[in-house]
PDB file of C-alpha atoms and ligand atoms in Angstrom:
ATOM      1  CA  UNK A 183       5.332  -9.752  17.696  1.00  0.00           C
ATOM      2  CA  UNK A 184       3.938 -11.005  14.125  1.00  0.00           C
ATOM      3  CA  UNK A 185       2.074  -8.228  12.462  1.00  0.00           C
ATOM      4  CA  UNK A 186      -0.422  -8.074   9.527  1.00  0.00           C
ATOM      5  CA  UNK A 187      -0.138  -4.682   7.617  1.00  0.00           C
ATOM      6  CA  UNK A 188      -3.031  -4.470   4.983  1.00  0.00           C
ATOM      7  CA  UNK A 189      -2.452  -2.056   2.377  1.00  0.00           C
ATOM      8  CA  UNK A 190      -4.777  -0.125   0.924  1.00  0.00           C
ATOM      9  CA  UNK A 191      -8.265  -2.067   0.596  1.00  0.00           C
ATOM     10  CA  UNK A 192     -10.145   1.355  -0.183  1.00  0.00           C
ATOM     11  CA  UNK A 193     -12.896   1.368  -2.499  1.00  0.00           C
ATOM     12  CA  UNK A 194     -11.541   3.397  -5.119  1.00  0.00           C
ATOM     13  CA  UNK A 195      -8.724   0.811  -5.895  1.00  0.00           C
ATOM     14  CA  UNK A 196     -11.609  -1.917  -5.996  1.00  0.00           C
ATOM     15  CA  UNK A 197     -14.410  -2.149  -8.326  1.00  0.00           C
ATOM     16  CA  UNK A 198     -15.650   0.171  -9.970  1.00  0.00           C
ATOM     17  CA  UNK A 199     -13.205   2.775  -8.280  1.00  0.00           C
ATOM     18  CA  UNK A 200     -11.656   5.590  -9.953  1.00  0.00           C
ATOM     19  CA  UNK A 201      -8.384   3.449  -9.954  1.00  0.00           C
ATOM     20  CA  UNK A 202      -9.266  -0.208  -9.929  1.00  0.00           C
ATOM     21  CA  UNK A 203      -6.928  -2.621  -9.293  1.00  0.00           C
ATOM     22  CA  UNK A 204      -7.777  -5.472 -11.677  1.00  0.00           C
ATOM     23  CA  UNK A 205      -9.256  -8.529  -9.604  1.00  0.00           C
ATOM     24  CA  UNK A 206      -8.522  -6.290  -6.306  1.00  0.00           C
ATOM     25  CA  UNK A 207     -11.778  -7.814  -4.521  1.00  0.00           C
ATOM     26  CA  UNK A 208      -9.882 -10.890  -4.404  1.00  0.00           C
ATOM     27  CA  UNK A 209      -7.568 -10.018  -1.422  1.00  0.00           C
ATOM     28  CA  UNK A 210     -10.650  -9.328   0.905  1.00  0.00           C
ATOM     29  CA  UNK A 211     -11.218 -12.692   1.626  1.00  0.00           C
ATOM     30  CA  UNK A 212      -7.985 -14.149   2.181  1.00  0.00           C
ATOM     31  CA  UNK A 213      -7.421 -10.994   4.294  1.00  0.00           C
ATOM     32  CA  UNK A 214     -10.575 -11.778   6.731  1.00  0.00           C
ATOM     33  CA  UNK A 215      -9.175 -15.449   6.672  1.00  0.00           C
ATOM     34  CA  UNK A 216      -5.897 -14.789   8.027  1.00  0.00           C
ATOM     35  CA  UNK A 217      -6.331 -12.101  10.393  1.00  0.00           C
ATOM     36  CA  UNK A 218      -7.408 -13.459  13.211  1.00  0.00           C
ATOM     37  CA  UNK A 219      -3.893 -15.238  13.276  1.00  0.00           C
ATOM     38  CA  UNK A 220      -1.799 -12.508  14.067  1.00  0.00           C
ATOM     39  CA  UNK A 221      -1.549 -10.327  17.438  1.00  0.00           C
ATOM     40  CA  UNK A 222      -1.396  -6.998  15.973  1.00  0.00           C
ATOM     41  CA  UNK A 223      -3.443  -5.581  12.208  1.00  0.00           C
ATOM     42  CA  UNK A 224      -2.803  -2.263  11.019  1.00  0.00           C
ATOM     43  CA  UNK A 225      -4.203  -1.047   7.698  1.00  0.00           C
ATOM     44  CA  UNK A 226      -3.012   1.857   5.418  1.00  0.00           C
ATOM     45  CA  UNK A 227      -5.281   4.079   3.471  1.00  0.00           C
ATOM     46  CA  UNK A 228      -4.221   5.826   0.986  1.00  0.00           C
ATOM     47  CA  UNK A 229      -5.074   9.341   1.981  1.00  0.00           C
ATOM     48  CA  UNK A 230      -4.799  12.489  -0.786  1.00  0.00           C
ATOM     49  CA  UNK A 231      -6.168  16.355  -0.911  1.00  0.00           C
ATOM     50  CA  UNK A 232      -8.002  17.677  -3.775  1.00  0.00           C
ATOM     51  CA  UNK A 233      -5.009  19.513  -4.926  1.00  0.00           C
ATOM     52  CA  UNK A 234      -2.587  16.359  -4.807  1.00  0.00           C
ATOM     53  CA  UNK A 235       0.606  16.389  -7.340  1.00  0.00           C
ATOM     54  CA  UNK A 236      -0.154  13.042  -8.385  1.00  0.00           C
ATOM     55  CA  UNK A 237      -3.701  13.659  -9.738  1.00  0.00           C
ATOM     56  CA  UNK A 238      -3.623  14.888 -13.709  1.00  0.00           C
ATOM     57  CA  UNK A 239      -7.030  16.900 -13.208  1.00  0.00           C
ATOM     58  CA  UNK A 240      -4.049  19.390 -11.308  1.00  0.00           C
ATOM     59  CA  UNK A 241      -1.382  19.347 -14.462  1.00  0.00           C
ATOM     60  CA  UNK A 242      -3.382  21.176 -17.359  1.00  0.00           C
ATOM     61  CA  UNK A 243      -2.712  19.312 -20.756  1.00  0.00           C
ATOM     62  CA  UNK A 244      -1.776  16.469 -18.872  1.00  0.00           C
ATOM     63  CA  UNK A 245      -3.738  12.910 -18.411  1.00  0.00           C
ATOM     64  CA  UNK A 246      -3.468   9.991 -16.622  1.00  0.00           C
ATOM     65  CA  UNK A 247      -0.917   7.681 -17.052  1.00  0.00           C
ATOM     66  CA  UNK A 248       1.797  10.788 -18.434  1.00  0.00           C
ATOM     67  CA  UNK A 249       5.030  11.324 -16.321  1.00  0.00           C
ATOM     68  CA  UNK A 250       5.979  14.624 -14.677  1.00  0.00           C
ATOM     69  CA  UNK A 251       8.955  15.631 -12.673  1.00  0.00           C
ATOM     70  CA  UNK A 252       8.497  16.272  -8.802  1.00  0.00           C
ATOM     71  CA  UNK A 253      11.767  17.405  -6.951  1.00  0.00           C
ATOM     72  CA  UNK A 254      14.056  15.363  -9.270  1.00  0.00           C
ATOM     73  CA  UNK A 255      11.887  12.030  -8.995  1.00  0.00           C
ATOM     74  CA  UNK A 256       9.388  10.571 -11.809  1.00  0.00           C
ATOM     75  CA  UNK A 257       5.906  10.901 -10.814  1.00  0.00           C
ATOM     76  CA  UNK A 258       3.191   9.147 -12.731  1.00  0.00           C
ATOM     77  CA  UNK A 259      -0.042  11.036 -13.198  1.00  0.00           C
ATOM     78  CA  UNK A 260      -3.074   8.716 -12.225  1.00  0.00           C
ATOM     79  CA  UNK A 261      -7.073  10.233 -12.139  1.00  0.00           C
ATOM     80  CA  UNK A 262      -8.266  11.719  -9.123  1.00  0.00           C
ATOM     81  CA  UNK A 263      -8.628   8.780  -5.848  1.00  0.00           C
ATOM     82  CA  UNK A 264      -8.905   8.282  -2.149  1.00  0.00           C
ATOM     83  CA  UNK A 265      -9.573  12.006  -1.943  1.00  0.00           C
ATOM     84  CA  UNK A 266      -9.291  12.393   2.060  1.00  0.00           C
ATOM     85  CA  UNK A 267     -12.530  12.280   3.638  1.00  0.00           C
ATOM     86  CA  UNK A 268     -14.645  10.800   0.451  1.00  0.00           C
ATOM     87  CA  UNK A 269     -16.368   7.147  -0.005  1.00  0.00           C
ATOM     88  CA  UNK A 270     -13.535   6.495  -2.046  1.00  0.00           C
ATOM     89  CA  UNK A 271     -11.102   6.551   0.544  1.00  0.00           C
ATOM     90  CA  UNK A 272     -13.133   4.585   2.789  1.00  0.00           C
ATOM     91  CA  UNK A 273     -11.701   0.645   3.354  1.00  0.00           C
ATOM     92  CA  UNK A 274     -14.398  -1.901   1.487  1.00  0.00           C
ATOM     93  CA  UNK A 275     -17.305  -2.809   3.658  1.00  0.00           C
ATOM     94  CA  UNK A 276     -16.569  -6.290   3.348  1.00  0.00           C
ATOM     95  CA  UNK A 277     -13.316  -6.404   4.999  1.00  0.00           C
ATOM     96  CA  UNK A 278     -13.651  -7.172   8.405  1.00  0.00           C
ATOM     97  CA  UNK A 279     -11.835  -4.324  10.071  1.00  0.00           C
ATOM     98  CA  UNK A 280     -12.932  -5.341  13.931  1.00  0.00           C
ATOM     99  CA  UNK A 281      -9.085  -6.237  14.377  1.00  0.00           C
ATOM    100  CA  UNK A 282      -7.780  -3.551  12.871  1.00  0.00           C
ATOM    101  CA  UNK A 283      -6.082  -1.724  15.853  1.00  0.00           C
ATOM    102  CA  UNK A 284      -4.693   1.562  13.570  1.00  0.00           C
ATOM    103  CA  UNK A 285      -5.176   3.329  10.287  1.00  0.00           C
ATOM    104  CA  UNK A 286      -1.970   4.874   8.715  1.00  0.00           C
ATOM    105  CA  UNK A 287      -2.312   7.620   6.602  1.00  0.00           C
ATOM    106  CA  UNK A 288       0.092   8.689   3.287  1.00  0.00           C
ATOM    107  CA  UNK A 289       0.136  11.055   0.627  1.00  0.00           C
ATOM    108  CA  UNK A 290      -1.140  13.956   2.551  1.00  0.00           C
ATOM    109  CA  UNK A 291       1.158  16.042   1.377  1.00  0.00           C
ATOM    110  CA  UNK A 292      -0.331  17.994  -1.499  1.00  0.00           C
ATOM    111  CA  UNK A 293       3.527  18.150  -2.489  1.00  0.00           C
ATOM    112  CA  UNK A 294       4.465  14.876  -2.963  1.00  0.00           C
ATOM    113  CA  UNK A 295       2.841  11.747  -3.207  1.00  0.00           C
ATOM    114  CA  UNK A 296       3.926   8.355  -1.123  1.00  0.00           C
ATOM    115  CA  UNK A 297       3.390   4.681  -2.557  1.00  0.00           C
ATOM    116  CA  UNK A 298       5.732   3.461   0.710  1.00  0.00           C
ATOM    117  CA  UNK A 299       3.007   3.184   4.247  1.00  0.00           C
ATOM    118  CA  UNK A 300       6.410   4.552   6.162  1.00  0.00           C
ATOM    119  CA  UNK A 301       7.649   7.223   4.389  1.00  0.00           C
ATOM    120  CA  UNK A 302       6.639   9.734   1.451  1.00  0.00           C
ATOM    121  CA  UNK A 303       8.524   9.120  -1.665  1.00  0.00           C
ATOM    122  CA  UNK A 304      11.575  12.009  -1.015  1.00  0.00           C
ATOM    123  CA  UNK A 305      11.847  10.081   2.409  1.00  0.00           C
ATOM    124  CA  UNK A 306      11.109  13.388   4.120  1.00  0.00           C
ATOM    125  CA  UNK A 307       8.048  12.874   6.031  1.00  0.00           C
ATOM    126  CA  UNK A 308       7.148   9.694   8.524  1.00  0.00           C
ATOM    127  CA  UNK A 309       3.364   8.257   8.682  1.00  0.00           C
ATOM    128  CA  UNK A 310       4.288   7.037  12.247  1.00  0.00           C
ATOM    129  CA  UNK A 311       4.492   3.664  10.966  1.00  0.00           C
ATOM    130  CA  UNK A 312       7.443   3.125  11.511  1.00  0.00           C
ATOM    131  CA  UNK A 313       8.135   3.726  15.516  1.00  0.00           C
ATOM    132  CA  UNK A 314       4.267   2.336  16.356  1.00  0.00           C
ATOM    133  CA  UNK A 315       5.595  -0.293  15.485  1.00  0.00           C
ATOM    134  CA  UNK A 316       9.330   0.171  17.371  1.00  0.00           C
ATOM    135  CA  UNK A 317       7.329   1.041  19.950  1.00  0.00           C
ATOM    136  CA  UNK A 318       5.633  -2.822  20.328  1.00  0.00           C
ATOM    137  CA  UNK A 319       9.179  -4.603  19.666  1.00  0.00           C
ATOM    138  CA  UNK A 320       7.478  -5.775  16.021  1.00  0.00           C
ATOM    139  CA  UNK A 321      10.206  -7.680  14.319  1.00  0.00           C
ATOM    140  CA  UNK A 322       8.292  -9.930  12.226  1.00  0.00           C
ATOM    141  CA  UNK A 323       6.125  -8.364   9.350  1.00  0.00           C
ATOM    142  CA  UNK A 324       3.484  -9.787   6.430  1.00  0.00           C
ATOM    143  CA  UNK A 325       2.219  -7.475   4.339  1.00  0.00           C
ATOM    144  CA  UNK A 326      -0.992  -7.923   1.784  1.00  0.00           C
ATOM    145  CA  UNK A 327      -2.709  -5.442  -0.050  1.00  0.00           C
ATOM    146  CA  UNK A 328      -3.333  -3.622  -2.955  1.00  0.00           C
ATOM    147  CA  UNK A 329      -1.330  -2.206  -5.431  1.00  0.00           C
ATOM    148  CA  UNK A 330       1.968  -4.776  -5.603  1.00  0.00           C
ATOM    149  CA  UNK A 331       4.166  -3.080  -7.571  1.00  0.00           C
ATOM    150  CA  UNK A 332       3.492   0.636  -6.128  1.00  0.00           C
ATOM    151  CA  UNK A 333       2.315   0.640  -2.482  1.00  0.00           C
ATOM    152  CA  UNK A 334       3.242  -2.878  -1.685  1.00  0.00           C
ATOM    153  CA  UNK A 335       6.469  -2.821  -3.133  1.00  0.00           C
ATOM    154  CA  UNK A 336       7.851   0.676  -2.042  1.00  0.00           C
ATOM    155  CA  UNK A 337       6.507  -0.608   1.871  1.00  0.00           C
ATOM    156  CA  UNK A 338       8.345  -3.912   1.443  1.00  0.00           C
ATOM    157  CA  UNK A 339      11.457  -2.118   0.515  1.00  0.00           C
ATOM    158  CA  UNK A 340      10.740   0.524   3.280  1.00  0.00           C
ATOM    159  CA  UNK A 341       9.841  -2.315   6.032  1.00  0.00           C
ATOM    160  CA  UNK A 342      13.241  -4.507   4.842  1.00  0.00           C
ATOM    161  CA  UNK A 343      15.520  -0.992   5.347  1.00  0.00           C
ATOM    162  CA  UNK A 344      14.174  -0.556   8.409  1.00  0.00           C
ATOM    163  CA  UNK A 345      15.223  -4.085   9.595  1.00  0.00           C
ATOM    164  CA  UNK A 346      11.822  -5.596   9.691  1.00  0.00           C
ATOM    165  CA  UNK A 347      11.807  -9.341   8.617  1.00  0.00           C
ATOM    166  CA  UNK A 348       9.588  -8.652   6.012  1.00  0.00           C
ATOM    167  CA  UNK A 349       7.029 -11.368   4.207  1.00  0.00           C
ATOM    168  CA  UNK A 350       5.024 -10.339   1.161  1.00  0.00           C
ATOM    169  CA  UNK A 351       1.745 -12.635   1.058  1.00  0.00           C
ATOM    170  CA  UNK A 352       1.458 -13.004  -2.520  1.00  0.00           C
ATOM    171  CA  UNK A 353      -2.390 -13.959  -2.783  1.00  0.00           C
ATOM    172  CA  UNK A 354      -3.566 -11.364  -0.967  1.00  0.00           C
ATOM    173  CA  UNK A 355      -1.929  -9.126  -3.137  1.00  0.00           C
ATOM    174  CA  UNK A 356      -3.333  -7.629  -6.752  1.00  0.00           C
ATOM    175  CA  UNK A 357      -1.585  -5.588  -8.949  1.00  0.00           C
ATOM    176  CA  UNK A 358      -2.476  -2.737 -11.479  1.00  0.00           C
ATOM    177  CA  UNK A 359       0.042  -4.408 -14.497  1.00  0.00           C
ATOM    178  CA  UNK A 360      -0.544  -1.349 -17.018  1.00  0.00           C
ATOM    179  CA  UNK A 361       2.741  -2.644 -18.397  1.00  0.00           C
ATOM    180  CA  UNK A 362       2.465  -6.268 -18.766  1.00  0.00           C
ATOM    181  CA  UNK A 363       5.036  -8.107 -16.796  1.00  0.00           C
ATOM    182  CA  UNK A 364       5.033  -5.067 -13.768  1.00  0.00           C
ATOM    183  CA  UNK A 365       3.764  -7.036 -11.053  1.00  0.00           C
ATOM    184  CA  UNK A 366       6.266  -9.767 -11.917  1.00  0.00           C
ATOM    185  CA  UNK A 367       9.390  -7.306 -11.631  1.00  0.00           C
ATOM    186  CA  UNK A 368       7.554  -5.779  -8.688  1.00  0.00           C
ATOM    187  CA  UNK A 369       7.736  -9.468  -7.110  1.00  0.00           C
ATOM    188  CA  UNK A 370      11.606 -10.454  -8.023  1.00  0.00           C
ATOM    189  CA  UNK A 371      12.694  -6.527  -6.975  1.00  0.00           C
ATOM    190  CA  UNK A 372      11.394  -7.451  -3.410  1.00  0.00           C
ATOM    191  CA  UNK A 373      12.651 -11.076  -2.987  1.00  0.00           C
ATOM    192  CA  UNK A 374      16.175  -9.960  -4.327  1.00  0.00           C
ATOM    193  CA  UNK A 375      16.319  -7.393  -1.639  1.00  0.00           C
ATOM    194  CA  UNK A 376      15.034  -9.723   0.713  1.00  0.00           C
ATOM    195  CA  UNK A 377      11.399 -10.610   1.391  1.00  0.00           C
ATOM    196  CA  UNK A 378      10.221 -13.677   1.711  1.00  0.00           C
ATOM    197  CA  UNK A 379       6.684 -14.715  -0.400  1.00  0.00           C
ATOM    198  CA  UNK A 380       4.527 -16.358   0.930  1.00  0.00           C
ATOM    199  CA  UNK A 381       0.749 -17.885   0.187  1.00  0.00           C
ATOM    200  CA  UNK A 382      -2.060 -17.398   3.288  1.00  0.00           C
ATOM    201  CA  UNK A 383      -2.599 -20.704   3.265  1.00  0.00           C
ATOM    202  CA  UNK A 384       1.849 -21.119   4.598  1.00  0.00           C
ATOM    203  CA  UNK A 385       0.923 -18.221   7.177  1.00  0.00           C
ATOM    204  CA  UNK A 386      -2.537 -20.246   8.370  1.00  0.00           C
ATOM    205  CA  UNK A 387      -1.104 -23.676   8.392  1.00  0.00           C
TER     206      UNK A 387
HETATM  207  C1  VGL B 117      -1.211   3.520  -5.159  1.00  0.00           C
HETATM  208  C2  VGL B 117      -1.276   4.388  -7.266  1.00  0.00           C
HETATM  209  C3  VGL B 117      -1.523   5.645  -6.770  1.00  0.00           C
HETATM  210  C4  VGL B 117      -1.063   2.347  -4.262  1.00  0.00           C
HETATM  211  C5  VGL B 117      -1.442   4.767  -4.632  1.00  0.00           C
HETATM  212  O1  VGL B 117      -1.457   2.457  -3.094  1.00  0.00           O
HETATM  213  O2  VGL B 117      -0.577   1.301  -4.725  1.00  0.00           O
HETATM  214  N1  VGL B 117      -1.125   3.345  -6.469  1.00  0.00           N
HETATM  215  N2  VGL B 117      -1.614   5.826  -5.452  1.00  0.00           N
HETATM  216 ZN1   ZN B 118      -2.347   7.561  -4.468  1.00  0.00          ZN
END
């Protein structure tokens, strides 16, 4: 079964959020275009408590942007989003979420924080992601969204270990770029382990 995974589309990584994707509006409407051409949608949100480890307001003397150590892996410090439960964490109005059948939830863990929509970054903890969609014999995934080099990489990677034949549909993805040349790498990392890009207009036609 051909499924659409939409990552992320949460007003606080759109404008005027707390972390806005540059140009991240853009993926709503080629998002609304091309659902209606696949049998299942799911959507992520990205989904944090107050007192998350990736948030710099909880590392005194640190700010956004600075690098800490969590268990043994580099964690980037970003300001406070998607706090669980606030408007900022809500998917944008405008996308049309009447075929979304399920939400996925990650970085609930106040512990560790989760860019991938199937696993947290230590690979400890599942979202469910994973066998929902085992469960519906999905072989064949495309996955747009929002950010590409953190959540929509690390899911591509996660999706392509898992076996899934993974697409990444490049225009309905934005990235955040703070280094210039990020969303590029992001891009070539997931081809050379195996995703296929792809433009919505390929996936309509
Ligand atoms: C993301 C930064 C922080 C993402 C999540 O979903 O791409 N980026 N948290
Ligand atoms: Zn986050």
């Amino acid at each position: 079964m051909k499924t659409l995974i939409i990552i992320d589309v949460q007003n606080d990584f759109l404008k005027n959020g707390s972390l806005e994707v540059p140009y991240g509006n853009e993926v709503i409407e080629p998002i609304n275009q091309i659902m209606k051409n696949y049998e299942l949608v799911v959507a992520t949100k990205d989904w944090h408590p107050l007192n998350h480890v990736s948030f710099a307001s909880n590392h005194p003397g640190k700010k956004n942007g600075d690098f800490i150590k969590v268990n043994n892996l580099d964690q980037i410090l970003w300001p406070d989003h998607c706090v669980q439960n606030t408007p900022g964490a809500e998917l944008h109005s405008e996308l049309d979420q009447s075929n979304i059948t399920r939400v996925f939830h990650k970085g609930t863990d106040p512990e560790i924080d989760s860019y991938s929509t199937f696993f947290d970054s230590a690979q400890r903890n599942s979202t469910g992601l994973k066998n929902f969609l085992r469960g519906l014999y999905v072989n064949n995934i495309y996955i747009m969204g929002l950010a590409t080099e953190y959540c929509v990489k690390f899911s591509v990677l996660d999706a392509m270990r898992l076996g899934f034949v993974t697409h990444v549909i490049e225009d309905g993805c934005r990235g955040i770029d703070s280094c210039a040349g990020d969303v590029q790498r992001a891009l070539d990392t997931m081809v050379k382990q195996g995703a296929k890009i792809v433009t919505s207009q390929e996936v309509v036609s």
